[in-house]
């Protein structure tokens, strides 16, 4: 297993967590379980361990009285990933792994970039972000883009590893597909067959995606630490 267990996945986004766990499971030689960490009604992370070890790990993992304060104020994807991983590593006391992703569109000078999740405003939904992107690119002769992810592992003692994964592609003329989340329905990877990420099964997307590449690279980097 390339990912050292246990660790906490520093995201409250269940869609993102599911996608990352799929990549991890591909590399595992035994079952892996993800346990949602919550404060009240809010999920702030997912604790991962083997199926026969997760109960003991959950029992000995402290539950903060309030969810760790995570405000993504970084100017880069790496800075935002570090903010998330550091907050949970300190709060939980185990290795924390986080990521931040951004869609960089050539015709928009690299926007939305680090603000991809908040492109339509702090309270905007994924559909709002996509709608704004479509408006911004209306009649644009170029729709080339890059999707990038930085995955970062942070230990409570301050050690860390950061890696980047990216995939080139283009923004489709309209959203297509019911799978995935975020900008998946409008991103067509160059290395694919013309479908958007939203039209692909998760395993197909993971084989090509920025996040899949970042987490496979992180697994390799963690292997080298053993």
mmCIF file of C-alpha atoms in Angstrom, residues 84-175:
data_model
loop_
_atom_site.group_PDB
_atom_site.id
_atom_site.type_symbol
_atom_site.label_atom_id
_atom_site.label_comp_id
_atom_site.label_asym_id
_atom_site.label_seq_id
_atom_site.Cartn_x
_atom_site.Cartn_y
_atom_site.Cartn_z
ATOM 1 C CA UNK A 84 -6.141 22.470 4.690
ATOM 2 C CA UNK A 85 -3.615 19.742 5.486
ATOM 3 C CA UNK A 86 -1.939 21.749 8.246
ATOM 4 C CA UNK A 87 -5.242 22.514 9.968
ATOM 5 C CA UNK A 88 -6.235 18.866 10.162
ATOM 6 C CA UNK A 89 -2.767 17.531 10.999
ATOM 7 C CA UNK A 90 -2.708 19.841 14.011
ATOM 8 C CA UNK A 91 -6.310 19.173 15.037
ATOM 9 C CA UNK A 92 -6.276 15.377 14.642
ATOM 10 C CA UNK A 93 -2.631 14.558 15.295
ATOM 11 C CA UNK A 94 -2.123 12.217 12.313
ATOM 12 C CA UNK A 95 -0.822 12.533 8.762
ATOM 13 C CA UNK A 96 -3.186 14.763 6.782
ATOM 14 C CA UNK A 97 -3.509 14.767 2.997
ATOM 15 C CA UNK A 98 -5.204 17.583 1.103
ATOM 16 C CA UNK A 99 -5.483 18.855 -2.428
ATOM 17 C CA UNK A 100 -6.492 21.977 -4.264
ATOM 18 C CA UNK A 101 -7.455 22.096 -7.911
ATOM 19 C CA UNK A 102 -7.802 24.847 -10.470
ATOM 20 C CA UNK A 103 -9.008 25.237 -14.038
ATOM 21 C CA UNK A 104 -6.671 27.500 -16.023
ATOM 22 C CA UNK A 105 -8.257 28.794 -19.248
ATOM 23 C CA UNK A 106 -5.950 30.375 -21.833
ATOM 24 C CA UNK A 107 -8.478 32.901 -23.149
ATOM 25 C CA UNK A 108 -9.120 34.122 -19.591
ATOM 26 C CA UNK A 109 -5.422 34.616 -18.789
ATOM 27 C CA UNK A 110 -5.389 31.564 -16.530
ATOM 28 C CA UNK A 111 -8.672 32.255 -14.734
ATOM 29 C CA UNK A 112 -10.484 30.978 -12.799
ATOM 30 C CA UNK A 113 -7.298 29.312 -11.481
ATOM 31 C CA UNK A 114 -6.972 29.283 -7.713
ATOM 32 C CA UNK A 115 -10.496 30.722 -7.437
ATOM 33 C CA UNK A 116 -12.106 27.929 -9.457
ATOM 34 C CA UNK A 117 -14.346 26.754 -6.605
ATOM 35 C CA UNK A 118 -15.425 30.339 -5.899
ATOM 36 C CA UNK A 119 -15.514 31.733 -9.441
ATOM 37 C CA UNK A 120 -19.150 32.849 -9.185
ATOM 38 C CA UNK A 121 -18.731 34.142 -5.621
ATOM 39 C CA UNK A 122 -18.168 32.705 -2.163
ATOM 40 C CA UNK A 123 -21.724 31.330 -2.012
ATOM 41 C CA UNK A 124 -21.780 30.176 -5.627
ATOM 42 C CA UNK A 125 -22.576 26.583 -6.532
ATOM 43 C CA UNK A 126 -20.753 24.450 -9.093
ATOM 44 C CA UNK A 127 -23.491 25.142 -11.632
ATOM 45 C CA UNK A 128 -23.030 28.883 -11.082
ATOM 46 C CA UNK A 129 -19.285 28.579 -11.693
ATOM 47 C CA UNK A 130 -19.863 26.674 -14.925
ATOM 48 C CA UNK A 131 -22.484 29.174 -16.092
ATOM 49 C CA UNK A 132 -20.095 32.087 -15.508
ATOM 50 C CA UNK A 133 -17.331 30.270 -17.390
ATOM 51 C CA UNK A 134 -19.672 29.695 -20.351
ATOM 52 C CA UNK A 135 -20.570 33.396 -20.410
ATOM 53 C CA UNK A 136 -16.938 34.471 -20.225
ATOM 54 C CA UNK A 137 -16.025 32.216 -23.149
ATOM 55 C CA UNK A 138 -19.007 33.082 -25.315
ATOM 56 C CA UNK A 139 -17.761 33.525 -28.922
ATOM 57 C CA UNK A 140 -14.124 33.053 -27.829
ATOM 58 C CA UNK A 141 -11.995 31.597 -30.666
ATOM 59 C CA UNK A 142 -9.880 29.688 -28.133
ATOM 60 C CA UNK A 143 -11.205 27.288 -25.510
ATOM 61 C CA UNK A 144 -7.901 25.653 -24.536
ATOM 62 C CA UNK A 145 -7.449 24.963 -20.831
ATOM 63 C CA UNK A 146 -5.413 23.057 -18.265
ATOM 64 C CA UNK A 147 -6.841 21.361 -15.186
ATOM 65 C CA UNK A 148 -4.302 21.150 -12.354
ATOM 66 C CA UNK A 149 -4.199 19.624 -8.872
ATOM 67 C CA UNK A 150 -1.642 19.934 -6.105
ATOM 68 C CA UNK A 151 -1.784 17.053 -3.606
ATOM 69 C CA UNK A 152 0.014 17.632 -0.321
ATOM 70 C CA UNK A 153 0.822 15.340 2.614
ATOM 71 C CA UNK A 154 1.550 16.981 5.962
ATOM 72 C CA UNK A 155 2.710 15.265 9.135
ATOM 73 C CA UNK A 156 2.063 16.730 12.609
ATOM 74 C CA UNK A 157 5.847 17.168 13.047
ATOM 75 C CA UNK A 158 5.992 19.562 10.077
ATOM 76 C CA UNK A 159 7.299 17.271 7.346
ATOM 77 C CA UNK A 160 5.461 17.524 4.056
ATOM 78 C CA UNK A 161 5.399 16.374 0.442
ATOM 79 C CA UNK A 162 3.691 18.288 -2.378
ATOM 80 C CA UNK A 163 3.190 17.119 -5.974
ATOM 81 C CA UNK A 164 1.336 18.482 -9.001
ATOM 82 C CA UNK A 165 -0.760 16.711 -11.606
ATOM 83 C CA UNK A 166 -2.284 18.310 -14.677
ATOM 84 C CA UNK A 167 -4.140 17.493 -17.870
ATOM 85 C CA UNK A 168 -4.527 19.592 -21.011
ATOM 86 C CA UNK A 169 -7.899 19.963 -22.653
ATOM 87 C CA UNK A 170 -10.570 22.341 -23.913
ATOM 88 C CA UNK A 171 -13.847 23.772 -22.656
ATOM 89 C CA UNK A 172 -16.855 22.326 -24.467
ATOM 90 C CA UNK A 173 -19.519 24.505 -26.082
ATOM 91 C CA UNK A 174 -22.092 23.279 -23.568
ATOM 92 C CA UNK A 175 -22.151 21.037 -20.474
#
